[in-house]
Amino acid sequence: MNQNEALEKIFKTAKVVGYILSAGLLFYAGIVEFISARPDIAGKTIVELDPKVLNKIFLILCAVVYIICVYIKKYYLRKASAGGAQAVTSLYISSVSVLMICQVPAVLGLVLFFSGGTKQDFYVLLAVSALMFVIFFPKFNEWQKVFKPRQ
């Protein structure tokens, strides 16, 4: 198996993992809708914190999460561009770890919803998470650019 075939194989695996992780966002939305539809549990809080304050804190945390994702991606791209046997693995680790971190805003939205926030609060953070998935989803042309000088 040459380097390009190995790159394609690992890329496809990273894409599948990305699709599975992004499907998790739909699962979170399902949880919120299920709880909202149940009048006996809808509106009850698990945590006694002010949802308005939490919303602002979580939006700031979303910006921090975005910066962390950019840093991780750049770090592993730099590491992969150095070459060596671990280059393809670095790209895979970068993609999967960043996609896992992209779920953080949606999880924060769940916490906000469970602490007395509204469905709208949750869906705003879910949209941030979905946008991050779009931005950071693995792109094969980026992976190829890392290996182009050596081919």
PDB file of C-alpha atoms in Angstrom:
ATOM      1  CA  MET A   1       0.000   0.000   0.000  1.00  0.00           C
ATOM      2  CA  ASN A   2       1.532   3.313  -1.039  1.00  0.00           C
ATOM      3  CA  GLN A   3       1.321   6.506   0.957  1.00  0.00           C
ATOM      4  CA  ASN A   4      -1.618   7.948  -1.014  1.00  0.00           C
ATOM      5  CA  GLU A   5      -3.695   4.773  -0.519  1.00  0.00           C
ATOM      6  CA  ALA A   6      -2.910   4.792   3.191  1.00  0.00           C
ATOM      7  CA  LEU A   7      -3.880   8.454   3.336  1.00  0.00           C
ATOM      8  CA  GLU A   8      -7.214   7.747   1.629  1.00  0.00           C
ATOM      9  CA  LYS A   9      -7.947   4.826   3.932  1.00  0.00           C
ATOM     10  CA  ILE A  10      -7.273   6.807   7.117  1.00  0.00           C
ATOM     11  CA  PHE A  11      -9.172   9.798   5.703  1.00  0.00           C
ATOM     12  CA  LYS A  12     -12.257   7.654   5.079  1.00  0.00           C
ATOM     13  CA  THR A  13     -12.056   6.376   8.636  1.00  0.00           C
ATOM     14  CA  ALA A  14     -11.813   9.938   9.962  1.00  0.00           C
ATOM     15  CA  LYS A  15     -14.853  10.897   7.858  1.00  0.00           C
ATOM     16  CA  VAL A  16     -16.910   8.024   9.265  1.00  0.00           C
ATOM     17  CA  VAL A  17     -15.949   9.010  12.804  1.00  0.00           C
ATOM     18  CA  GLY A  18     -16.913  12.592  11.953  1.00  0.00           C
ATOM     19  CA  TYR A  19     -20.314  11.529  10.680  1.00  0.00           C
ATOM     20  CA  ILE A  20     -20.917   9.463  13.814  1.00  0.00           C
ATOM     21  CA  LEU A  21     -19.913  12.349  16.073  1.00  0.00           C
ATOM     22  CA  SER A  22     -22.073  14.808  14.156  1.00  0.00           C
ATOM     23  CA  ALA A  23     -25.013  12.401  14.477  1.00  0.00           C
ATOM     24  CA  GLY A  24     -24.574  12.860  18.204  1.00  0.00           C
ATOM     25  CA  LEU A  25     -25.885  16.396  17.748  1.00  0.00           C
ATOM     26  CA  LEU A  26     -29.178  14.947  16.531  1.00  0.00           C
ATOM     27  CA  PHE A  27     -29.239  12.691  19.574  1.00  0.00           C
ATOM     28  CA  TYR A  28     -28.843  15.734  21.860  1.00  0.00           C
ATOM     29  CA  ALA A  29     -31.676  17.504  20.043  1.00  0.00           C
ATOM     30  CA  GLY A  30     -33.809  14.388  20.492  1.00  0.00           C
ATOM     31  CA  ILE A  31     -33.172  14.443  24.233  1.00  0.00           C
ATOM     32  CA  VAL A  32     -34.232  18.098  24.463  1.00  0.00           C
ATOM     33  CA  GLU A  33     -37.362  17.532  22.385  1.00  0.00           C
ATOM     34  CA  PHE A  34     -38.296  14.423  24.371  1.00  0.00           C
ATOM     35  CA  ILE A  35     -37.989  16.245  27.685  1.00  0.00           C
ATOM     36  CA  SER A  36     -39.808  19.310  26.352  1.00  0.00           C
ATOM     37  CA  ALA A  37     -42.737  17.157  25.242  1.00  0.00           C
ATOM     38  CA  ARG A  38     -43.136  15.642  28.699  1.00  0.00           C
ATOM     39  CA  PRO A  39     -45.072  18.121  30.864  1.00  0.00           C
ATOM     40  CA  ASP A  40     -44.240  16.192  34.031  1.00  0.00           C
ATOM     41  CA  ILE A  41     -40.498  16.855  33.638  1.00  0.00           C
ATOM     42  CA  ALA A  42     -40.296  19.844  31.279  1.00  0.00           C
ATOM     43  CA  GLY A  43     -39.121  23.025  32.947  1.00  0.00           C
ATOM     44  CA  LYS A  44     -37.667  21.300  36.008  1.00  0.00           C
ATOM     45  CA  THR A  45     -34.075  22.142  36.682  1.00  0.00           C
ATOM     46  CA  ILE A  46     -31.298  19.831  37.707  1.00  0.00           C
ATOM     47  CA  VAL A  47     -28.854  22.581  38.601  1.00  0.00           C
ATOM     48  CA  GLU A  48     -29.831  25.796  40.364  1.00  0.00           C
ATOM     49  CA  LEU A  49     -27.876  28.377  38.396  1.00  0.00           C
ATOM     50  CA  ASP A  50     -29.016  31.477  36.533  1.00  0.00           C
ATOM     51  CA  PRO A  51     -29.504  30.436  32.895  1.00  0.00           C
ATOM     52  CA  LYS A  52     -28.797  33.961  31.588  1.00  0.00           C
ATOM     53  CA  VAL A  53     -25.400  34.044  33.257  1.00  0.00           C
ATOM     54  CA  LEU A  54     -24.663  30.493  32.146  1.00  0.00           C
ATOM     55  CA  ASN A  55     -25.618  31.392  28.572  1.00  0.00           C
ATOM     56  CA  LYS A  56     -23.054  34.203  28.484  1.00  0.00           C
ATOM     57  CA  ILE A  57     -20.375  32.049  30.099  1.00  0.00           C
ATOM     58  CA  PHE A  58     -21.044  29.203  27.676  1.00  0.00           C
ATOM     59  CA  LEU A  59     -20.895  31.490  24.631  1.00  0.00           C
ATOM     60  CA  ILE A  60     -17.476  32.669  25.808  1.00  0.00           C
ATOM     61  CA  LEU A  61     -16.466  29.041  26.318  1.00  0.00           C
ATOM     62  CA  CYS A  62     -17.562  28.322  22.735  1.00  0.00           C
ATOM     63  CA  ALA A  63     -15.084  30.926  21.503  1.00  0.00           C
ATOM     64  CA  VAL A  64     -12.383  29.313  23.642  1.00  0.00           C
ATOM     65  CA  VAL A  65     -13.280  25.885  22.233  1.00  0.00           C
ATOM     66  CA  TYR A  66     -12.970  27.272  18.695  1.00  0.00           C
ATOM     67  CA  ILE A  67      -9.509  28.653  19.457  1.00  0.00           C
ATOM     68  CA  ILE A  68      -8.470  25.312  20.958  1.00  0.00           C
ATOM     69  CA  CYS A  69      -9.656  23.502  17.820  1.00  0.00           C
ATOM     70  CA  VAL A  70      -7.670  25.848  15.579  1.00  0.00           C
ATOM     71  CA  TYR A  71      -4.578  25.345  17.720  1.00  0.00           C
ATOM     72  CA  ILE A  72      -4.881  21.529  17.774  1.00  0.00           C
ATOM     73  CA  LYS A  73      -5.430  21.381  14.029  1.00  0.00           C
ATOM     74  CA  LYS A  74      -2.419  23.618  13.296  1.00  0.00           C
ATOM     75  CA  TYR A  75      -0.232  21.697  15.720  1.00  0.00           C
ATOM     76  CA  TYR A  76      -0.980  18.312  14.165  1.00  0.00           C
ATOM     77  CA  LEU A  77      -0.785  19.643  10.596  1.00  0.00           C
ATOM     78  CA  ARG A  78       2.663  21.012  11.390  1.00  0.00           C
ATOM     79  CA  LYS A  79       3.614  17.697  12.964  1.00  0.00           C
ATOM     80  CA  ALA A  80       2.322  15.757   9.942  1.00  0.00           C
ATOM     81  CA  SER A  81       4.089  18.030   7.456  1.00  0.00           C
ATOM     82  CA  ALA A  82       7.396  17.127   9.099  1.00  0.00           C
ATOM     83  CA  GLY A  83       6.906  13.698   7.560  1.00  0.00           C
ATOM     84  CA  GLY A  84       7.853  10.371   8.985  1.00  0.00           C
ATOM     85  CA  ALA A  85       5.881   7.275   9.706  1.00  0.00           C
ATOM     86  CA  GLN A  86       3.501   9.064  12.066  1.00  0.00           C
ATOM     87  CA  ALA A  87       2.376  11.750   9.589  1.00  0.00           C
ATOM     88  CA  VAL A  88      -0.865  10.035   8.563  1.00  0.00           C
ATOM     89  CA  THR A  89      -1.613   9.145  12.167  1.00  0.00           C
ATOM     90  CA  SER A  90      -1.126  12.780  13.166  1.00  0.00           C
ATOM     91  CA  LEU A  91      -3.715  13.866  10.621  1.00  0.00           C
ATOM     92  CA  TYR A  92      -6.165  11.273  11.905  1.00  0.00           C
ATOM     93  CA  ILE A  93      -5.622  12.212  15.549  1.00  0.00           C
ATOM     94  CA  SER A  94      -6.018  15.865  14.662  1.00  0.00           C
ATOM     95  CA  SER A  95      -9.297  15.335  12.845  1.00  0.00           C
ATOM     96  CA  VAL A  96     -10.902  13.051  15.401  1.00  0.00           C
ATOM     97  CA  SER A  97      -9.819  15.032  18.456  1.00  0.00           C
ATOM     98  CA  VAL A  98     -10.995  18.317  16.959  1.00  0.00           C
ATOM     99  CA  LEU A  99     -14.338  16.800  15.966  1.00  0.00           C
ATOM    100  CA  MET A 100     -14.788  15.455  19.477  1.00  0.00           C
ATOM    101  CA  ILE A 101     -14.126  18.908  20.870  1.00  0.00           C
ATOM    102  CA  CYS A 102     -16.655  20.362  18.408  1.00  0.00           C
ATOM    103  CA  GLN A 103     -19.382  18.648  20.438  1.00  0.00           C
ATOM    104  CA  VAL A 104     -18.596  20.728  23.519  1.00  0.00           C
ATOM    105  CA  PRO A 105     -20.930  23.649  22.627  1.00  0.00           C
ATOM    106  CA  ALA A 106     -23.851  21.239  22.160  1.00  0.00           C
ATOM    107  CA  VAL A 107     -23.123  19.587  25.500  1.00  0.00           C
ATOM    108  CA  LEU A 108     -22.956  23.031  27.108  1.00  0.00           C
ATOM    109  CA  GLY A 109     -26.354  23.680  25.532  1.00  0.00           C
ATOM    110  CA  LEU A 110     -27.692  20.557  27.212  1.00  0.00           C
ATOM    111  CA  VAL A 111     -26.338  21.737  30.552  1.00  0.00           C
ATOM    112  CA  LEU A 112     -27.960  25.121  29.968  1.00  0.00           C
ATOM    113  CA  PHE A 113     -31.277  23.503  29.073  1.00  0.00           C
ATOM    114  CA  PHE A 114     -31.174  21.301  32.174  1.00  0.00           C
ATOM    115  CA  SER A 115     -30.398  24.296  34.366  1.00  0.00           C
ATOM    116  CA  GLY A 116     -33.587  26.082  33.415  1.00  0.00           C
ATOM    117  CA  GLY A 117     -32.675  27.484  30.039  1.00  0.00           C
ATOM    118  CA  THR A 118     -34.988  27.355  27.078  1.00  0.00           C
ATOM    119  CA  LYS A 119     -34.940  25.139  24.024  1.00  0.00           C
ATOM    120  CA  GLN A 120     -33.809  28.202  22.086  1.00  0.00           C
ATOM    121  CA  ASP A 121     -30.719  28.505  24.323  1.00  0.00           C
ATOM    122  CA  PHE A 122     -29.880  24.894  23.564  1.00  0.00           C
ATOM    123  CA  TYR A 123     -30.417  25.246  19.819  1.00  0.00           C
ATOM    124  CA  VAL A 124     -28.161  28.304  19.621  1.00  0.00           C
ATOM    125  CA  LEU A 125     -25.311  26.306  21.127  1.00  0.00           C
ATOM    126  CA  LEU A 126     -26.208  23.296  18.975  1.00  0.00           C
ATOM    127  CA  ALA A 127     -25.925  25.547  15.910  1.00  0.00           C
ATOM    128  CA  VAL A 128     -22.498  26.714  17.082  1.00  0.00           C
ATOM    129  CA  SER A 129     -21.455  23.094  17.419  1.00  0.00           C
ATOM    130  CA  ALA A 130     -22.814  22.236  13.962  1.00  0.00           C
ATOM    131  CA  LEU A 131     -20.971  25.208  12.459  1.00  0.00           C
ATOM    132  CA  MET A 132     -17.755  24.026  14.064  1.00  0.00           C
ATOM    133  CA  PHE A 133     -18.320  20.582  12.547  1.00  0.00           C
ATOM    134  CA  VAL A 134     -18.651  22.186   9.125  1.00  0.00           C
ATOM    135  CA  ILE A 135     -15.495  24.251   9.621  1.00  0.00           C
ATOM    136  CA  PHE A 136     -13.337  21.460  11.040  1.00  0.00           C
ATOM    137  CA  PHE A 137     -14.664  18.409   9.191  1.00  0.00           C
ATOM    138  CA  PRO A 138     -11.735  16.588   7.545  1.00  0.00           C
ATOM    139  CA  LYS A 139     -10.990  17.723   4.008  1.00  0.00           C
ATOM    140  CA  PHE A 140      -8.972  15.422   1.787  1.00  0.00           C
ATOM    141  CA  ASN A 141      -7.370  18.265  -0.155  1.00  0.00           C
ATOM    142  CA  GLU A 142      -5.901  19.625   3.104  1.00  0.00           C
ATOM    143  CA  TRP A 143      -4.492  16.202   3.881  1.00  0.00           C
ATOM    144  CA  GLN A 144      -3.017  15.914   0.380  1.00  0.00           C
ATOM    145  CA  LYS A 145      -1.328  19.319   0.686  1.00  0.00           C
ATOM    146  CA  VAL A 146       0.635  18.013   3.653  1.00  0.00           C
ATOM    147  CA  PHE A 147       2.055  15.173   1.532  1.00  0.00           C
ATOM    148  CA  LYS A 148       2.300  16.894  -1.853  1.00  0.00           C
ATOM    149  CA  PRO A 149       5.987  17.958  -1.636  1.00  0.00           C
ATOM    150  CA  ARG A 150       7.075  14.370  -1.013  1.00  0.00           C
ATOM    151  CA  GLN A 151       5.146  12.780  -3.904  1.00  0.00           C
TER     152      GLN A 151
END
